[in-house]
mmCIF file of C-alpha atoms in Angstrom:
data_model
loop_
_atom_site.group_PDB
_atom_site.id
_atom_site.type_symbol
_atom_site.label_atom_id
_atom_site.label_comp_id
_atom_site.label_asym_id
_atom_site.label_seq_id
_atom_site.Cartn_x
_atom_site.Cartn_y
_atom_site.Cartn_z
ATOM 1 C CA MET A 278 -1.108 -21.368 -4.685
ATOM 2 C CA THR A 279 -2.206 -18.507 -6.939
ATOM 3 C CA SER A 280 0.526 -15.913 -7.339
ATOM 4 C CA ILE A 281 -0.061 -12.177 -7.547
ATOM 5 C CA PRO A 282 2.529 -9.383 -7.925
ATOM 6 C CA ALA A 283 2.473 -8.530 -4.207
ATOM 7 C CA LEU A 284 3.403 -12.098 -3.271
ATOM 8 C CA GLU A 285 6.154 -12.135 -5.886
ATOM 9 C CA LEU A 286 7.484 -8.828 -4.584
ATOM 10 C CA THR A 287 7.639 -9.958 -0.956
ATOM 11 C CA ALA A 288 9.335 -13.178 -2.072
ATOM 12 C CA GLY A 289 11.919 -11.029 -3.825
ATOM 13 C CA LEU A 290 12.519 -8.986 -0.684
ATOM 14 C CA ARG A 291 13.608 -12.068 1.257
ATOM 15 C CA SER A 292 15.682 -13.625 -1.530
ATOM 16 C CA GLY A 293 18.841 -12.484 -3.275
ATOM 17 C CA ASN A 294 20.580 -9.667 -1.404
ATOM 18 C CA SER A 295 18.058 -9.692 1.422
ATOM 19 C CA THR A 296 20.330 -7.836 3.846
ATOM 20 C CA ALA A 297 20.562 -4.729 1.642
ATOM 21 C CA PRO A 298 18.446 -1.700 2.635
ATOM 22 C CA ARG A 299 15.037 -1.615 0.944
ATOM 23 C CA LEU A 300 13.266 1.057 2.973
ATOM 24 C CA THR A 301 14.821 3.880 4.976
ATOM 25 C CA TRP A 302 12.649 6.313 6.906
ATOM 26 C CA TYR A 303 13.637 9.735 8.194
ATOM 27 C CA GLY A 304 11.143 11.048 10.711
ATOM 28 C CA PRO A 305 10.879 13.922 13.157
ATOM 29 C CA ASP A 306 13.239 14.247 16.114
ATOM 30 C CA SER A 307 16.151 12.665 14.206
ATOM 31 C CA GLU A 308 14.327 9.341 13.831
ATOM 32 C CA ARG A 309 15.919 7.047 11.262
ATOM 33 C CA VAL A 310 14.659 3.528 10.549
ATOM 34 C CA GLU A 311 16.327 1.232 8.032
ATOM 35 C CA LEU A 312 14.713 -2.011 6.925
ATOM 36 C CA SER A 313 16.537 -4.605 4.863
ATOM 37 C CA GLY A 314 14.567 -6.751 2.471
ATOM 38 C CA ARG A 315 14.436 -9.528 5.022
ATOM 39 C CA VAL A 316 13.286 -7.244 7.846
ATOM 40 C CA LEU A 317 10.702 -5.520 5.652
ATOM 41 C CA ASP A 318 9.320 -8.895 4.580
ATOM 42 C CA ASN A 319 9.254 -9.936 8.251
ATOM 43 C CA TRP A 320 7.126 -6.933 9.211
ATOM 44 C CA VAL A 321 4.815 -7.542 6.257
ATOM 45 C CA ALA A 322 4.432 -11.239 7.090
ATOM 46 C CA LYS A 323 3.624 -10.529 10.737
ATOM 47 C CA THR A 324 1.045 -7.929 9.719
ATOM 48 C CA SER A 325 -0.560 -10.269 7.172
ATOM 49 C CA ASN A 326 -0.725 -12.982 9.809
ATOM 50 C CA LEU A 327 -2.327 -10.566 12.270
ATOM 51 C CA LEU A 328 -4.971 -9.739 9.677
ATOM 52 C CA GLN A 329 -5.563 -13.360 8.708
ATOM 53 C CA ASP A 330 -5.277 -15.175 12.034
ATOM 54 C CA GLU A 331 -6.566 -12.598 14.502
ATOM 55 C CA LEU A 332 -9.032 -10.579 12.424
ATOM 56 C CA ASP A 333 -10.201 -13.335 10.013
ATOM 57 C CA ALA A 334 -9.326 -11.288 6.941
ATOM 58 C CA GLU A 335 -9.902 -13.066 3.636
ATOM 59 C CA PRO A 336 -9.149 -12.236 -0.012
ATOM 60 C CA GLY A 337 -11.565 -9.693 -1.424
ATOM 61 C CA MET A 338 -12.170 -7.860 1.854
ATOM 62 C CA ARG A 339 -11.318 -4.167 2.167
ATOM 63 C CA LEU A 340 -8.596 -2.556 4.291
ATOM 64 C CA ARG A 341 -8.729 1.203 4.808
ATOM 65 C CA LEU A 342 -5.397 2.895 5.543
ATOM 66 C CA ALA A 343 -6.094 6.093 7.477
ATOM 67 C CA LEU A 344 -2.369 6.642 7.917
ATOM 68 C CA PRO A 345 0.130 9.255 6.740
ATOM 69 C CA ALA A 346 2.844 8.337 4.257
ATOM 70 C CA HIS A 347 5.078 6.454 6.701
ATOM 71 C CA TRP A 348 7.095 3.266 6.656
ATOM 72 C CA LYS A 349 4.426 1.447 8.682
ATOM 73 C CA ALA A 350 1.778 2.461 6.136
ATOM 74 C CA LEU A 351 3.864 0.803 3.412
ATOM 75 C CA VAL A 352 4.059 -2.350 5.547
ATOM 76 C CA TRP A 353 0.281 -2.357 5.947
ATOM 77 C CA ALA A 354 -0.347 -1.894 2.236
ATOM 78 C CA LEU A 355 1.976 -4.763 1.295
ATOM 79 C CA ALA A 356 0.445 -6.963 3.991
ATOM 80 C CA GLY A 357 -3.056 -6.350 2.697
ATOM 81 C CA TRP A 358 -2.094 -6.857 -0.927
ATOM 82 C CA GLN A 359 -0.313 -10.162 -0.412
ATOM 83 C CA LEU A 360 -3.382 -11.367 1.462
ATOM 84 C CA GLY A 361 -5.547 -10.365 -1.506
ATOM 85 C CA LEU A 362 -7.315 -7.453 0.176
ATOM 86 C CA GLU A 363 -8.350 -4.214 -1.472
ATOM 87 C CA THR A 364 -6.457 -1.242 -0.055
ATOM 88 C CA VAL A 365 -8.713 1.776 0.495
ATOM 89 C CA LEU A 366 -6.856 5.098 0.552
ATOM 90 C CA ASP A 367 -9.817 7.459 0.932
ATOM 91 C CA GLY A 368 -12.714 7.651 3.347
ATOM 92 C CA ALA A 369 -14.724 4.851 1.757
ATOM 93 C CA GLN A 370 -16.184 2.118 3.904
ATOM 94 C CA ALA A 371 -14.064 -0.985 4.507
ATOM 95 C CA ASP A 372 -13.965 -4.131 6.598
ATOM 96 C CA PHE A 373 -10.844 -3.126 8.509
ATOM 97 C CA LEU A 374 -9.347 0.204 9.517
ATOM 98 C CA ALA A 375 -5.678 0.835 10.289
ATOM 99 C CA THR A 376 -5.262 4.302 11.763
ATOM 100 C CA ASP A 377 -2.966 6.503 13.808
ATOM 101 C CA ASN A 378 -6.035 8.301 15.208
ATOM 102 C CA PRO A 379 -8.417 5.622 16.509
ATOM 103 C CA ALA A 380 -10.364 8.094 18.641
ATOM 104 C CA GLY A 381 -11.349 9.953 15.483
ATOM 105 C CA SER A 382 -12.325 6.933 13.422
ATOM 106 C CA ASP A 383 -15.668 7.002 11.673
ATOM 107 C CA GLY A 384 -17.810 4.291 10.121
ATOM 108 C CA ASN A 385 -18.461 0.697 11.069
ATOM 109 C CA TYR A 386 -15.616 -1.804 10.764
ATOM 110 C CA ASP A 387 -15.119 -5.433 11.646
ATOM 111 C CA ALA A 388 -11.934 -4.285 13.367
ATOM 112 C CA VAL A 389 -10.076 -1.038 14.093
ATOM 113 C CA VAL A 390 -6.303 -1.249 14.548
ATOM 114 C CA ALA A 391 -4.408 1.573 16.241
ATOM 115 C CA VAL A 392 -0.985 2.044 14.634
ATOM 116 C CA ALA A 393 1.519 3.913 16.811
ATOM 117 C CA LEU A 394 3.963 5.655 14.469
ATOM 118 C CA PRO A 395 7.112 6.030 16.640
ATOM 119 C CA ALA A 396 9.592 3.335 15.647
ATOM 120 C CA LEU A 397 10.302 2.166 19.191
ATOM 121 C CA ALA A 398 6.687 2.137 20.382
ATOM 122 C CA MET A 399 5.918 -1.172 22.080
ATOM 123 C CA ARG A 400 2.268 -0.270 22.658
ATOM 124 C CA TRP A 401 -0.178 2.556 22.062
ATOM 125 C CA SER A 402 0.471 5.539 24.321
ATOM 126 C CA GLY A 403 -2.707 6.343 26.207
ATOM 127 C CA ASP A 404 -6.190 4.890 26.223
ATOM 128 C CA LEU A 405 -7.757 3.139 23.257
ATOM 129 C CA PRO A 406 -11.445 3.006 22.342
ATOM 130 C CA ALA A 407 -13.199 -0.190 23.396
ATOM 131 C CA GLY A 408 -12.499 -3.070 21.018
ATOM 132 C CA CYS A 409 -9.602 -1.324 19.262
ATOM 133 C CA LEU A 410 -6.558 -3.518 18.609
ATOM 134 C CA ASP A 411 -3.094 -2.229 19.532
ATOM 135 C CA TYR A 412 -0.855 -2.998 16.539
ATOM 136 C CA ALA A 413 2.465 -2.364 18.291
ATOM 137 C CA ALA A 414 1.538 -4.620 21.199
ATOM 138 C CA GLU A 415 0.120 -7.441 19.067
ATOM 139 C CA VAL A 416 2.111 -7.686 15.848
ATOM 140 C CA ARG A 417 5.345 -9.099 17.273
ATOM 141 C CA SER A 418 3.597 -12.262 18.502
ATOM 142 C CA HIS A 419 2.636 -13.281 14.967
ATOM 143 C CA GLY A 420 4.628 -15.545 12.670
ATOM 144 C CA ASP A 421 7.571 -14.390 10.571
ATOM 145 C CA VAL A 422 6.375 -16.369 7.529
ATOM 146 C CA PHE A 423 3.039 -15.771 5.823
ATOM 147 C CA MET A 424 1.090 -18.754 4.508
ATOM 148 C CA PRO A 425 -2.278 -17.715 3.065
ATOM 149 C CA HIS A 426 -5.291 -19.772 4.052
ATOM 150 C CA ALA A 427 -7.000 -18.970 0.742
ATOM 151 C CA ASP A 428 -5.661 -18.057 -2.684
ATOM 152 C CA PRO A 429 -5.996 -14.390 -3.613
ATOM 153 C CA ASP A 430 -7.983 -13.575 -6.736
ATOM 154 C CA PRO A 431 -5.743 -11.899 -9.344
ATOM 155 C CA SER A 432 -8.802 -10.362 -11.011
ATOM 156 C CA ALA A 433 -10.059 -8.732 -7.789
ATOM 157 C CA ARG A 434 -9.458 -5.052 -7.117
ATOM 158 C CA ALA A 435 -6.269 -4.145 -5.259
ATOM 159 C CA VAL A 436 -6.708 -0.387 -5.092
ATOM 160 C CA LEU A 437 -8.919 2.432 -6.300
ATOM 161 C CA THR A 438 -6.743 5.393 -7.253
ATOM 162 C CA SER A 439 -7.504 9.008 -6.389
ATOM 163 C CA GLN A 440 -8.512 9.446 -10.038
ATOM 164 C CA GLY A 441 -11.188 6.803 -9.574
ATOM 165 C CA ARG A 442 -9.348 4.142 -11.575
ATOM 166 C CA SER A 443 -9.592 0.537 -10.393
ATOM 167 C CA VAL A 444 -6.367 -1.480 -10.383
ATOM 168 C CA LEU A 445 -6.589 -5.266 -10.115
ATOM 169 C CA HIS A 446 -4.140 -7.371 -8.140
ATOM 170 C CA GLN A 447 -2.713 -8.850 -11.330
ATOM 171 C CA ASP A 448 -2.051 -5.318 -12.633
ATOM 172 C CA LEU A 449 -0.585 -3.811 -9.468
ATOM 173 C CA ILE A 450 2.873 -3.339 -10.995
ATOM 174 C CA THR A 451 1.899 -2.537 -14.579
ATOM 175 C CA GLY A 452 -1.142 -0.436 -13.723
ATOM 176 C CA PHE A 453 -0.281 1.278 -10.432
ATOM 177 C CA ALA A 454 3.469 1.271 -9.736
ATOM 178 C CA VAL A 455 5.587 4.104 -11.137
ATOM 179 C CA PRO A 456 8.390 2.716 -13.354
ATOM 180 C CA HIS A 457 11.922 3.338 -12.078
ATOM 181 C CA ALA A 458 15.420 2.442 -13.175
ATOM 182 C CA GLU A 459 16.880 -0.884 -12.120
ATOM 183 C CA GLY A 460 18.560 -0.722 -8.733
ATOM 184 C CA ALA A 461 17.545 2.880 -8.061
ATOM 185 C CA ARG A 462 18.037 4.279 -4.563
ATOM 186 C CA LEU A 463 14.957 6.466 -4.728
ATOM 187 C CA HIS A 464 14.036 9.460 -2.582
ATOM 188 C CA VAL A 465 10.290 9.784 -2.027
ATOM 189 C CA PRO A 466 8.971 12.696 0.078
ATOM 190 C CA ALA A 467 6.130 11.797 2.417
ATOM 191 C CA ASP A 468 4.307 15.005 1.568
ATOM 192 C CA ALA A 469 3.636 13.540 -1.899
ATOM 193 C CA GLY A 470 0.858 11.570 -0.189
ATOM 194 C CA LEU A 471 0.400 7.886 0.570
ATOM 195 C CA GLU A 472 -0.835 6.884 -2.888
ATOM 196 C CA ALA A 473 2.183 8.427 -4.645
ATOM 197 C CA VAL A 474 4.584 6.990 -2.076
ATOM 198 C CA LEU A 475 3.139 3.499 -2.518
ATOM 199 C CA ALA A 476 3.241 3.704 -6.308
ATOM 200 C CA ASN A 477 6.864 4.877 -6.333
ATOM 201 C CA ALA A 478 8.002 2.370 -3.734
ATOM 202 C CA LEU A 479 6.411 -0.533 -5.625
ATOM 203 C CA GLY A 480 8.132 0.580 -8.828
ATOM 204 C CA ALA A 481 11.522 0.830 -7.142
ATOM 205 C CA TRP A 482 11.233 -2.519 -5.346
ATOM 206 C CA HIS A 483 10.055 -4.240 -8.508
ATOM 207 C CA GLN A 484 13.353 -3.235 -10.135
ATOM 208 C CA GLY A 485 15.466 -4.393 -7.190
ATOM 209 C CA GLY A 486 15.820 -0.855 -5.859
ATOM 210 C CA SER A 487 15.223 0.783 -2.514
ATOM 211 C CA VAL A 488 13.433 3.796 -1.079
ATOM 212 C CA VAL A 489 14.382 6.669 1.204
ATOM 213 C CA LEU A 490 11.166 8.120 2.626
ATOM 214 C CA THR A 491 11.380 11.483 4.388
ATOM 215 C CA HIS A 492 8.855 13.124 6.701
ATOM 216 C CA PRO A 493 7.681 16.588 5.548
ATOM 217 C CA ASP A 494 9.705 18.191 8.362
ATOM 218 C CA VAL A 495 12.943 16.572 7.185
ATOM 219 C CA PRO A 496 14.773 18.592 4.493
ATOM 220 C CA LEU A 497 16.536 16.762 1.677
ATOM 221 C CA THR A 498 20.058 18.067 2.268
ATOM 222 C CA ASP A 499 23.164 17.327 0.220
ATOM 223 C CA LYS A 500 24.483 15.408 3.226
ATOM 224 C CA LEU A 501 21.401 13.194 3.383
ATOM 225 C CA VAL A 502 21.622 12.506 -0.361
ATOM 226 C CA ALA A 503 25.291 11.589 -0.028
ATOM 227 C CA ASP A 504 24.874 9.556 3.174
ATOM 228 C CA GLU A 505 22.021 7.506 1.694
ATOM 229 C CA ARG A 506 23.584 7.238 -1.765
ATOM 230 C CA ILE A 507 20.364 8.416 -3.391
ATOM 231 C CA HIS A 508 20.506 7.977 -7.150
ATOM 232 C CA GLY A 509 18.368 6.985 -10.098
ATOM 233 C CA SER A 510 14.848 7.902 -10.986
#
């Protein structure tokens, strides 16, 4: 099987100290979600399997993330990358759309997936447009281990940055991720935007670190810094 950095990263999440926190989310209304490496990899695997087995996603196809900087958006990006998809972060056309606003989706897609953002959501609240897939209701039925049906192409594009720069799958860490110190417990504010959050998270995880992601309405207090042991850069 061809290896790409995203596959190596998810393998690292489930090996070594896989029970240590890798992603902690602080959302509105006192919401706090903590994912260990093993749990994060589990979410990513289930999402990749949903894409591959239910939506017939294949390497080289395009996945648009019309999502805010949120822990579920990071799961979706990793899932697409380890499958060999190109992650689209702007309004460009794509094969698949993952969105928290399916009623406002534009363009033609092979599939539209509604992503409910509340951590405990078991299904989308309210009505969905015809043909729209409910991520919360469907993802849990998919396998905990991802086995790709086709090898990803390391020389295919993984992401197009906001500066218009193409980054290939093989260069995802060296050409897109922001370098961070080994083992950093990194704070990343969601209001930095999804691209910046993804780049910083990849850089931290690549060095065995972890990420504390905070919603724009959540202030970074001294207590939060101390409680989460935020350190490094």
